[in-house]
């Protein structure tokens, strides 16, 4: 099996290396990842990128989506699955799916009819300063174990005949309960914007609520699973599902 490995934190991040080492035992792995941090760029696409060889594959001066397109269409052949991660920080809830560079790389792969797995690790912000937190590969051990398991097992069991990609969120190694559960992305949303003169501060209050365990997410949601120390696996589809809408159909007919 040939795995295209990418991320949005940059090719030299410990999270990518942790997945590379875990997958290298069971597959051929080639990293095609951003040369530097491209977090939260969503599905931003470039028209020209510089590429240089790297010990793990290729470093791309571009976004995670650039990496998938360049990797599949120019650099590599016979890629069986795209893995994006491991992201330093969780990608939980419906609202993160369009923002995350990690998830966007997985979504892009689906348009090339490649199965994909986006992998992220929840970092409790009450325990570390996320801005300076630089964990070693060992902290990603549970995320790496889950990724290897899913890459090995989903290839033959028909998971990707139904789901287009998997959004995986894992706890840190020390908080891991050793379980994996199938989840849905949480719908709860708590963004805030505080104005101070000519400056507006945007804050995602979800992380504070997760620290206090006051997020109203029930069992079966991705955030609840990770808070309980479990690996969350959300089977998702791309592009977005279209639903028949009788009222909208009537409006269009009267146009």
PDB file of C-alpha atoms in Angstrom:
ATOM      1  CA  UNK A   1       0.000   0.000   0.000  1.00  0.00           C
ATOM      2  CA  UNK A   2       1.256   3.492  -0.878  1.00  0.00           C
ATOM      3  CA  UNK A   3       0.326   6.283   1.547  1.00  0.00           C
ATOM      4  CA  UNK A   4       0.552   9.977   0.710  1.00  0.00           C
ATOM      5  CA  UNK A   5       1.141  11.681   4.070  1.00  0.00           C
ATOM      6  CA  UNK A   6       0.520  15.398   4.508  1.00  0.00           C
ATOM      7  CA  UNK A   7      -0.452  17.851   7.256  1.00  0.00           C
ATOM      8  CA  UNK A   8      -0.972  21.565   7.875  1.00  0.00           C
ATOM      9  CA  UNK A   9       1.542  22.160  10.675  1.00  0.00           C
ATOM     10  CA  UNK A  10       4.542  21.636   8.384  1.00  0.00           C
ATOM     11  CA  UNK A  11       6.635  18.700   7.257  1.00  0.00           C
ATOM     12  CA  UNK A  12       9.071  18.920  10.179  1.00  0.00           C
ATOM     13  CA  UNK A  13       6.375  18.670  12.861  1.00  0.00           C
ATOM     14  CA  UNK A  14       6.576  15.795  15.361  1.00  0.00           C
ATOM     15  CA  UNK A  15       2.969  14.813  14.647  1.00  0.00           C
ATOM     16  CA  UNK A  16       3.709  14.055  11.012  1.00  0.00           C
ATOM     17  CA  UNK A  17       6.837  12.146  11.973  1.00  0.00           C
ATOM     18  CA  UNK A  18       4.863  10.057  14.461  1.00  0.00           C
ATOM     19  CA  UNK A  19       2.431   8.966  11.743  1.00  0.00           C
ATOM     20  CA  UNK A  20       5.233   8.419   9.239  1.00  0.00           C
ATOM     21  CA  UNK A  21       7.050   6.039  11.598  1.00  0.00           C
ATOM     22  CA  UNK A  22       3.847   4.190  12.525  1.00  0.00           C
ATOM     23  CA  UNK A  23       2.783   3.699   8.907  1.00  0.00           C
ATOM     24  CA  UNK A  24       6.252   2.935   7.561  1.00  0.00           C
ATOM     25  CA  UNK A  25       6.057  -0.537   9.106  1.00  0.00           C
ATOM     26  CA  UNK A  26       2.956  -1.487   7.110  1.00  0.00           C
ATOM     27  CA  UNK A  27       3.077   0.611   3.916  1.00  0.00           C
ATOM     28  CA  UNK A  28       5.202   2.657   1.581  1.00  0.00           C
ATOM     29  CA  UNK A  29       4.903   6.217   2.872  1.00  0.00           C
ATOM     30  CA  UNK A  30       5.764   9.424   1.046  1.00  0.00           C
ATOM     31  CA  UNK A  31       5.294  12.753   2.773  1.00  0.00           C
ATOM     32  CA  UNK A  32       4.143  15.639   0.598  1.00  0.00           C
ATOM     33  CA  UNK A  33       3.596  18.352   3.162  1.00  0.00           C
ATOM     34  CA  UNK A  34       3.843  22.126   3.584  1.00  0.00           C
ATOM     35  CA  UNK A  35       7.308  23.502   4.151  1.00  0.00           C
ATOM     36  CA  UNK A  36       5.974  25.650   7.000  1.00  0.00           C
ATOM     37  CA  UNK A  37       2.886  26.132   9.159  1.00  0.00           C
ATOM     38  CA  UNK A  38      -0.351  26.335   7.145  1.00  0.00           C
ATOM     39  CA  UNK A  39      -2.841  25.860   9.967  1.00  0.00           C
ATOM     40  CA  UNK A  40      -6.482  26.887   9.505  1.00  0.00           C
ATOM     41  CA  UNK A  41      -6.102  27.771   5.810  1.00  0.00           C
ATOM     42  CA  UNK A  42      -9.056  25.589   4.849  1.00  0.00           C
ATOM     43  CA  UNK A  43      -9.155  24.628   1.178  1.00  0.00           C
ATOM     44  CA  UNK A  44      -7.003  27.505  -0.024  1.00  0.00           C
ATOM     45  CA  UNK A  45      -5.359  26.647  -3.356  1.00  0.00           C
ATOM     46  CA  UNK A  46      -2.322  28.138  -5.088  1.00  0.00           C
ATOM     47  CA  UNK A  47      -1.560  28.390  -8.796  1.00  0.00           C
ATOM     48  CA  UNK A  48       2.201  27.905  -8.421  1.00  0.00           C
ATOM     49  CA  UNK A  49       4.272  26.232  -5.705  1.00  0.00           C
ATOM     50  CA  UNK A  50       7.951  25.497  -5.177  1.00  0.00           C
ATOM     51  CA  UNK A  51       8.826  21.900  -4.282  1.00  0.00           C
ATOM     52  CA  UNK A  52      12.017  20.543  -2.762  1.00  0.00           C
ATOM     53  CA  UNK A  53      13.071  17.060  -1.789  1.00  0.00           C
ATOM     54  CA  UNK A  54      12.971  16.157   1.895  1.00  0.00           C
ATOM     55  CA  UNK A  55      14.155  13.149   3.885  1.00  0.00           C
ATOM     56  CA  UNK A  56      10.523  12.021   4.215  1.00  0.00           C
ATOM     57  CA  UNK A  57       9.464  12.921   0.666  1.00  0.00           C
ATOM     58  CA  UNK A  58       8.744  16.445  -0.550  1.00  0.00           C
ATOM     59  CA  UNK A  59       8.328  19.840   1.116  1.00  0.00           C
ATOM     60  CA  UNK A  60       5.899  22.120  -0.718  1.00  0.00           C
ATOM     61  CA  UNK A  61       5.780  25.902  -0.401  1.00  0.00           C
ATOM     62  CA  UNK A  62       2.013  25.837  -0.300  1.00  0.00           C
ATOM     63  CA  UNK A  63      -1.140  24.716   1.470  1.00  0.00           C
ATOM     64  CA  UNK A  64      -2.300  21.224   2.438  1.00  0.00           C
ATOM     65  CA  UNK A  65      -4.669  21.221  -0.548  1.00  0.00           C
ATOM     66  CA  UNK A  66      -1.752  22.185  -2.794  1.00  0.00           C
ATOM     67  CA  UNK A  67       0.163  19.221  -1.386  1.00  0.00           C
ATOM     68  CA  UNK A  68      -2.594  16.751  -2.227  1.00  0.00           C
ATOM     69  CA  UNK A  69      -3.043  18.045  -5.760  1.00  0.00           C
ATOM     70  CA  UNK A  70       0.701  18.213  -6.439  1.00  0.00           C
ATOM     71  CA  UNK A  71       1.330  14.854  -4.831  1.00  0.00           C
ATOM     72  CA  UNK A  72      -1.375  12.960  -6.682  1.00  0.00           C
ATOM     73  CA  UNK A  73      -1.052  14.706 -10.033  1.00  0.00           C
ATOM     74  CA  UNK A  74       2.665  15.378 -10.331  1.00  0.00           C
ATOM     75  CA  UNK A  75       4.980  13.768  -7.799  1.00  0.00           C
ATOM     76  CA  UNK A  76       3.603  10.318  -7.015  1.00  0.00           C
ATOM     77  CA  UNK A  77       1.901   7.431  -8.740  1.00  0.00           C
ATOM     78  CA  UNK A  78      -0.254   4.594  -7.429  1.00  0.00           C
ATOM     79  CA  UNK A  79      -1.289   6.297  -4.194  1.00  0.00           C
ATOM     80  CA  UNK A  80      -3.821   4.131  -2.373  1.00  0.00           C
ATOM     81  CA  UNK A  81      -4.789   6.416   0.502  1.00  0.00           C
ATOM     82  CA  UNK A  82      -4.127   9.955   1.722  1.00  0.00           C
ATOM     83  CA  UNK A  83      -3.451  10.542   5.417  1.00  0.00           C
ATOM     84  CA  UNK A  84      -3.363  14.086   6.803  1.00  0.00           C
ATOM     85  CA  UNK A  85      -1.848  14.730  10.233  1.00  0.00           C
ATOM     86  CA  UNK A  86      -1.255  14.335  12.958  1.00  0.00           C
ATOM     87  CA  UNK A  87      -2.448  17.836  13.695  1.00  0.00           C
ATOM     88  CA  UNK A  88      -1.247  19.439  16.927  1.00  0.00           C
ATOM     89  CA  UNK A  89      -4.693  20.315  18.229  1.00  0.00           C
ATOM     90  CA  UNK A  90      -8.114  18.787  17.738  1.00  0.00           C
ATOM     91  CA  UNK A  91     -10.464  19.304  14.793  1.00  0.00           C
ATOM     92  CA  UNK A  92     -13.771  18.691  16.525  1.00  0.00           C
ATOM     93  CA  UNK A  93     -17.289  19.797  15.647  1.00  0.00           C
ATOM     94  CA  UNK A  94     -19.002  20.617  12.373  1.00  0.00           C
ATOM     95  CA  UNK A  95     -17.721  24.165  12.268  1.00  0.00           C
ATOM     96  CA  UNK A  96     -14.070  23.122  12.074  1.00  0.00           C
ATOM     97  CA  UNK A  97     -14.453  20.988   8.963  1.00  0.00           C
ATOM     98  CA  UNK A  98     -14.180  23.872   6.509  1.00  0.00           C
ATOM     99  CA  UNK A  99     -11.498  25.755   8.432  1.00  0.00           C
ATOM    100  CA  UNK A 100      -8.997  23.016   9.056  1.00  0.00           C
ATOM    101  CA  UNK A 101      -6.121  22.535   6.654  1.00  0.00           C
ATOM    102  CA  UNK A 102      -5.777  18.966   7.911  1.00  0.00           C
ATOM    103  CA  UNK A 103      -9.394  18.087   7.157  1.00  0.00           C
ATOM    104  CA  UNK A 104      -9.296  20.042   3.884  1.00  0.00           C
ATOM    105  CA  UNK A 105      -6.427  17.864   2.652  1.00  0.00           C
ATOM    106  CA  UNK A 106      -8.572  14.783   3.229  1.00  0.00           C
ATOM    107  CA  UNK A 107     -11.551  16.389   1.487  1.00  0.00           C
ATOM    108  CA  UNK A 108      -9.393  17.267  -1.530  1.00  0.00           C
ATOM    109  CA  UNK A 109      -8.266  13.663  -1.823  1.00  0.00           C
ATOM    110  CA  UNK A 110     -11.870  12.508  -2.177  1.00  0.00           C
ATOM    111  CA  UNK A 111     -12.251  14.492  -5.398  1.00  0.00           C
ATOM    112  CA  UNK A 112      -9.446  12.338  -6.805  1.00  0.00           C
ATOM    113  CA  UNK A 113     -11.413   9.279  -5.653  1.00  0.00           C
ATOM    114  CA  UNK A 114      -8.827   8.408  -3.019  1.00  0.00           C
ATOM    115  CA  UNK A 115      -9.885   7.375   0.474  1.00  0.00           C
ATOM    116  CA  UNK A 116      -8.515   9.689   3.106  1.00  0.00           C
ATOM    117  CA  UNK A 117      -8.037   9.982   6.846  1.00  0.00           C
ATOM    118  CA  UNK A 118      -7.584  13.278   8.705  1.00  0.00           C
ATOM    119  CA  UNK A 119      -5.924  12.794  12.097  1.00  0.00           C
ATOM    120  CA  UNK A 120      -5.709  15.314  14.939  1.00  0.00           C
ATOM    121  CA  UNK A 121      -4.715  15.215  18.610  1.00  0.00           C
ATOM    122  CA  UNK A 122      -6.624  17.014  21.357  1.00  0.00           C
ATOM    123  CA  UNK A 123      -4.325  19.187  23.479  1.00  0.00           C
ATOM    124  CA  UNK A 124      -5.974  20.389  26.725  1.00  0.00           C
ATOM    125  CA  UNK A 125      -5.230  24.103  26.893  1.00  0.00           C
ATOM    126  CA  UNK A 126      -5.526  24.165  30.676  1.00  0.00           C
ATOM    127  CA  UNK A 127      -2.490  21.883  30.934  1.00  0.00           C
ATOM    128  CA  UNK A 128      -0.125  23.543  28.450  1.00  0.00           C
ATOM    129  CA  UNK A 129       0.367  26.844  26.665  1.00  0.00           C
ATOM    130  CA  UNK A 130      -0.767  25.864  23.195  1.00  0.00           C
ATOM    131  CA  UNK A 131       1.227  28.695  21.571  1.00  0.00           C
ATOM    132  CA  UNK A 132       4.536  27.254  22.770  1.00  0.00           C
ATOM    133  CA  UNK A 133       3.626  23.581  23.175  1.00  0.00           C
ATOM    134  CA  UNK A 134       5.999  21.382  21.197  1.00  0.00           C
ATOM    135  CA  UNK A 135       5.321  17.726  22.053  1.00  0.00           C
ATOM    136  CA  UNK A 136       7.610  14.917  20.988  1.00  0.00           C
ATOM    137  CA  UNK A 137       6.454  12.013  18.800  1.00  0.00           C
ATOM    138  CA  UNK A 138       5.752   9.873  21.876  1.00  0.00           C
ATOM    139  CA  UNK A 139       2.842  12.153  22.874  1.00  0.00           C
ATOM    140  CA  UNK A 140       1.162  11.216  19.572  1.00  0.00           C
ATOM    141  CA  UNK A 141       1.373   7.485  20.329  1.00  0.00           C
ATOM    142  CA  UNK A 142      -2.396   6.895  20.579  1.00  0.00           C
ATOM    143  CA  UNK A 143      -3.083   8.907  17.407  1.00  0.00           C
ATOM    144  CA  UNK A 144      -0.353   6.969  15.594  1.00  0.00           C
ATOM    145  CA  UNK A 145      -1.693   3.615  16.817  1.00  0.00           C
ATOM    146  CA  UNK A 146      -5.206   4.491  15.674  1.00  0.00           C
ATOM    147  CA  UNK A 147      -3.998   5.697  12.281  1.00  0.00           C
ATOM    148  CA  UNK A 148      -2.001   2.583  11.591  1.00  0.00           C
ATOM    149  CA  UNK A 149      -4.943   0.407  12.617  1.00  0.00           C
ATOM    150  CA  UNK A 150      -7.390   2.278  10.388  1.00  0.00           C
ATOM    151  CA  UNK A 151      -5.069   2.315   7.374  1.00  0.00           C
ATOM    152  CA  UNK A 152      -4.535  -1.439   7.685  1.00  0.00           C
ATOM    153  CA  UNK A 153      -8.112  -2.450   8.415  1.00  0.00           C
ATOM    154  CA  UNK A 154     -10.225  -0.112   6.266  1.00  0.00           C
ATOM    155  CA  UNK A 155      -8.443  -1.088   3.071  1.00  0.00           C
ATOM    156  CA  UNK A 156     -10.343  -4.364   2.882  1.00  0.00           C
ATOM    157  CA  UNK A 157     -13.550  -3.972   4.866  1.00  0.00           C
ATOM    158  CA  UNK A 158     -15.579  -1.602   2.681  1.00  0.00           C
ATOM    159  CA  UNK A 159     -15.554   1.444   4.982  1.00  0.00           C
ATOM    160  CA  UNK A 160     -14.718   3.741   2.095  1.00  0.00           C
ATOM    161  CA  UNK A 161     -17.542   2.328   0.030  1.00  0.00           C
ATOM    162  CA  UNK A 162     -19.812   4.369   2.288  1.00  0.00           C
ATOM    163  CA  UNK A 163     -17.652   7.118   3.813  1.00  0.00           C
ATOM    164  CA  UNK A 164     -15.449   9.318   1.640  1.00  0.00           C
ATOM    165  CA  UNK A 165     -13.077  10.199   4.466  1.00  0.00           C
ATOM    166  CA  UNK A 166     -12.606   9.728   8.184  1.00  0.00           C
ATOM    167  CA  UNK A 167     -12.066  12.578  10.619  1.00  0.00           C
ATOM    168  CA  UNK A 168     -10.089  11.098  13.501  1.00  0.00           C
ATOM    169  CA  UNK A 169      -9.384  12.852  16.792  1.00  0.00           C
ATOM    170  CA  UNK A 170      -7.271  11.230  19.480  1.00  0.00           C
ATOM    171  CA  UNK A 171      -6.255  12.138  23.018  1.00  0.00           C
ATOM    172  CA  UNK A 172      -2.640  12.544  24.056  1.00  0.00           C
ATOM    173  CA  UNK A 173      -0.908   9.310  25.004  1.00  0.00           C
ATOM    174  CA  UNK A 174      -1.156   9.971  28.738  1.00  0.00           C
ATOM    175  CA  UNK A 175      -4.918  10.652  28.603  1.00  0.00           C
ATOM    176  CA  UNK A 176      -5.772   7.718  26.340  1.00  0.00           C
ATOM    177  CA  UNK A 177      -8.429   5.259  27.498  1.00  0.00           C
ATOM    178  CA  UNK A 178      -7.428   2.791  24.793  1.00  0.00           C
ATOM    179  CA  UNK A 179     -10.845   2.793  23.084  1.00  0.00           C
ATOM    180  CA  UNK A 180     -12.112   3.839  19.657  1.00  0.00           C
ATOM    181  CA  UNK A 181     -15.692   4.964  18.974  1.00  0.00           C
ATOM    182  CA  UNK A 182     -17.625   6.011  15.870  1.00  0.00           C
ATOM    183  CA  UNK A 183     -18.999   9.537  16.273  1.00  0.00           C
ATOM    184  CA  UNK A 184     -20.758  12.445  14.628  1.00  0.00           C
ATOM    185  CA  UNK A 185     -19.255  15.953  14.629  1.00  0.00           C
ATOM    186  CA  UNK A 186     -20.757  18.055  17.404  1.00  0.00           C
ATOM    187  CA  UNK A 187     -23.137  20.829  16.390  1.00  0.00           C
ATOM    188  CA  UNK A 188     -22.476  23.050  19.430  1.00  0.00           C
ATOM    189  CA  UNK A 189     -20.823  26.382  18.513  1.00  0.00           C
ATOM    190  CA  UNK A 190     -19.552  29.141  20.796  1.00  0.00           C
ATOM    191  CA  UNK A 191     -17.515  31.764  18.948  1.00  0.00           C
ATOM    192  CA  UNK A 192     -17.304  35.257  20.404  1.00  0.00           C
ATOM    193  CA  UNK A 193     -15.999  38.639  19.204  1.00  0.00           C
ATOM    194  CA  UNK A 194     -15.105  41.393  21.710  1.00  0.00           C
ATOM    195  CA  UNK A 195     -14.466  44.907  20.474  1.00  0.00           C
ATOM    196  CA  UNK A 196     -11.879  47.174  22.070  1.00  0.00           C
ATOM    197  CA  UNK A 197     -11.800  50.423  20.114  1.00  0.00           C
ATOM    198  CA  UNK A 198     -10.612  49.658  16.606  1.00  0.00           C
ATOM    199  CA  UNK A 199      -9.651  46.083  17.462  1.00  0.00           C
ATOM    200  CA  UNK A 200     -11.943  43.066  17.642  1.00  0.00           C
ATOM    201  CA  UNK A 201     -10.727  39.936  19.429  1.00  0.00           C
ATOM    202  CA  UNK A 202     -12.179  36.677  18.115  1.00  0.00           C
ATOM    203  CA  UNK A 203     -12.281  33.798  20.569  1.00  0.00           C
ATOM    204  CA  UNK A 204     -13.436  30.230  20.315  1.00  0.00           C
ATOM    205  CA  UNK A 205     -14.903  29.526  23.750  1.00  0.00           C
ATOM    206  CA  UNK A 206     -15.211  25.814  23.025  1.00  0.00           C
ATOM    207  CA  UNK A 207     -11.728  25.185  24.415  1.00  0.00           C
ATOM    208  CA  UNK A 208     -12.557  26.818  27.758  1.00  0.00           C
ATOM    209  CA  UNK A 209     -15.710  24.729  27.977  1.00  0.00           C
ATOM    210  CA  UNK A 210     -13.732  21.579  27.186  1.00  0.00           C
ATOM    211  CA  UNK A 211     -11.269  22.414  29.971  1.00  0.00           C
ATOM    212  CA  UNK A 212     -14.166  22.760  32.421  1.00  0.00           C
ATOM    213  CA  UNK A 213     -16.102  19.854  30.858  1.00  0.00           C
ATOM    214  CA  UNK A 214     -19.119  22.119  30.396  1.00  0.00           C
ATOM    215  CA  UNK A 215     -19.565  21.496  26.662  1.00  0.00           C
ATOM    216  CA  UNK A 216     -23.120  20.158  26.204  1.00  0.00           C
ATOM    217  CA  UNK A 217     -22.051  17.363  23.871  1.00  0.00           C
ATOM    218  CA  UNK A 218     -23.808  14.025  24.368  1.00  0.00           C
ATOM    219  CA  UNK A 219     -22.393  10.534  23.927  1.00  0.00           C
ATOM    220  CA  UNK A 220     -21.908   9.793  20.259  1.00  0.00           C
ATOM    221  CA  UNK A 221     -20.302  13.143  19.445  1.00  0.00           C
ATOM    222  CA  UNK A 222     -16.652  13.658  18.634  1.00  0.00           C
ATOM    223  CA  UNK A 223     -15.953  16.109  21.465  1.00  0.00           C
ATOM    224  CA  UNK A 224     -17.505  13.897  24.122  1.00  0.00           C
ATOM    225  CA  UNK A 225     -15.435  10.927  22.963  1.00  0.00           C
ATOM    226  CA  UNK A 226     -12.146  12.807  23.150  1.00  0.00           C
ATOM    227  CA  UNK A 227     -12.986  14.319  26.529  1.00  0.00           C
ATOM    228  CA  UNK A 228     -13.499  10.746  27.732  1.00  0.00           C
ATOM    229  CA  UNK A 229     -10.025   9.807  26.460  1.00  0.00           C
ATOM    230  CA  UNK A 230     -11.293   7.829  23.478  1.00  0.00           C
ATOM    231  CA  UNK A 231     -10.297   7.965  19.819  1.00  0.00           C
ATOM    232  CA  UNK A 232     -13.133   9.559  17.842  1.00  0.00           C
ATOM    233  CA  UNK A 233     -13.729   8.414  14.258  1.00  0.00           C
ATOM    234  CA  UNK A 234     -16.317  10.350  12.235  1.00  0.00           C
ATOM    235  CA  UNK A 235     -17.140   8.829   8.811  1.00  0.00           C
ATOM    236  CA  UNK A 236     -17.924  11.764   6.504  1.00  0.00           C
ATOM    237  CA  UNK A 237     -18.776  12.471   2.884  1.00  0.00           C
ATOM    238  CA  UNK A 238     -17.589  15.038   0.376  1.00  0.00           C
ATOM    239  CA  UNK A 239     -18.817  17.060  -1.383  1.00  0.00           C
ATOM    240  CA  UNK A 240     -21.613  18.226   0.872  1.00  0.00           C
ATOM    241  CA  UNK A 241     -24.788  16.187   0.636  1.00  0.00           C
ATOM    242  CA  UNK A 242     -27.647  17.680  -1.390  1.00  0.00           C
ATOM    243  CA  UNK A 243     -31.131  17.208   0.065  1.00  0.00           C
ATOM    244  CA  UNK A 244     -34.381  17.596  -1.840  1.00  0.00           C
ATOM    245  CA  UNK A 245     -36.283  20.617  -0.527  1.00  0.00           C
ATOM    246  CA  UNK A 246     -39.937  20.929  -1.568  1.00  0.00           C
ATOM    247  CA  UNK A 247     -40.322  24.616  -0.653  1.00  0.00           C
ATOM    248  CA  UNK A 248     -37.128  25.596  -2.440  1.00  0.00           C
ATOM    249  CA  UNK A 249     -38.232  23.650  -5.511  1.00  0.00           C
ATOM    250  CA  UNK A 250     -41.518  25.576  -5.514  1.00  0.00           C
ATOM    251  CA  UNK A 251     -39.681  28.892  -5.226  1.00  0.00           C
ATOM    252  CA  UNK A 252     -37.415  28.042  -8.139  1.00  0.00           C
ATOM    253  CA  UNK A 253     -40.379  27.084 -10.318  1.00  0.00           C
ATOM    254  CA  UNK A 254     -41.977  30.481  -9.667  1.00  0.00           C
ATOM    255  CA  UNK A 255     -38.816  32.387 -10.543  1.00  0.00           C
TER     256      UNK A 255
END
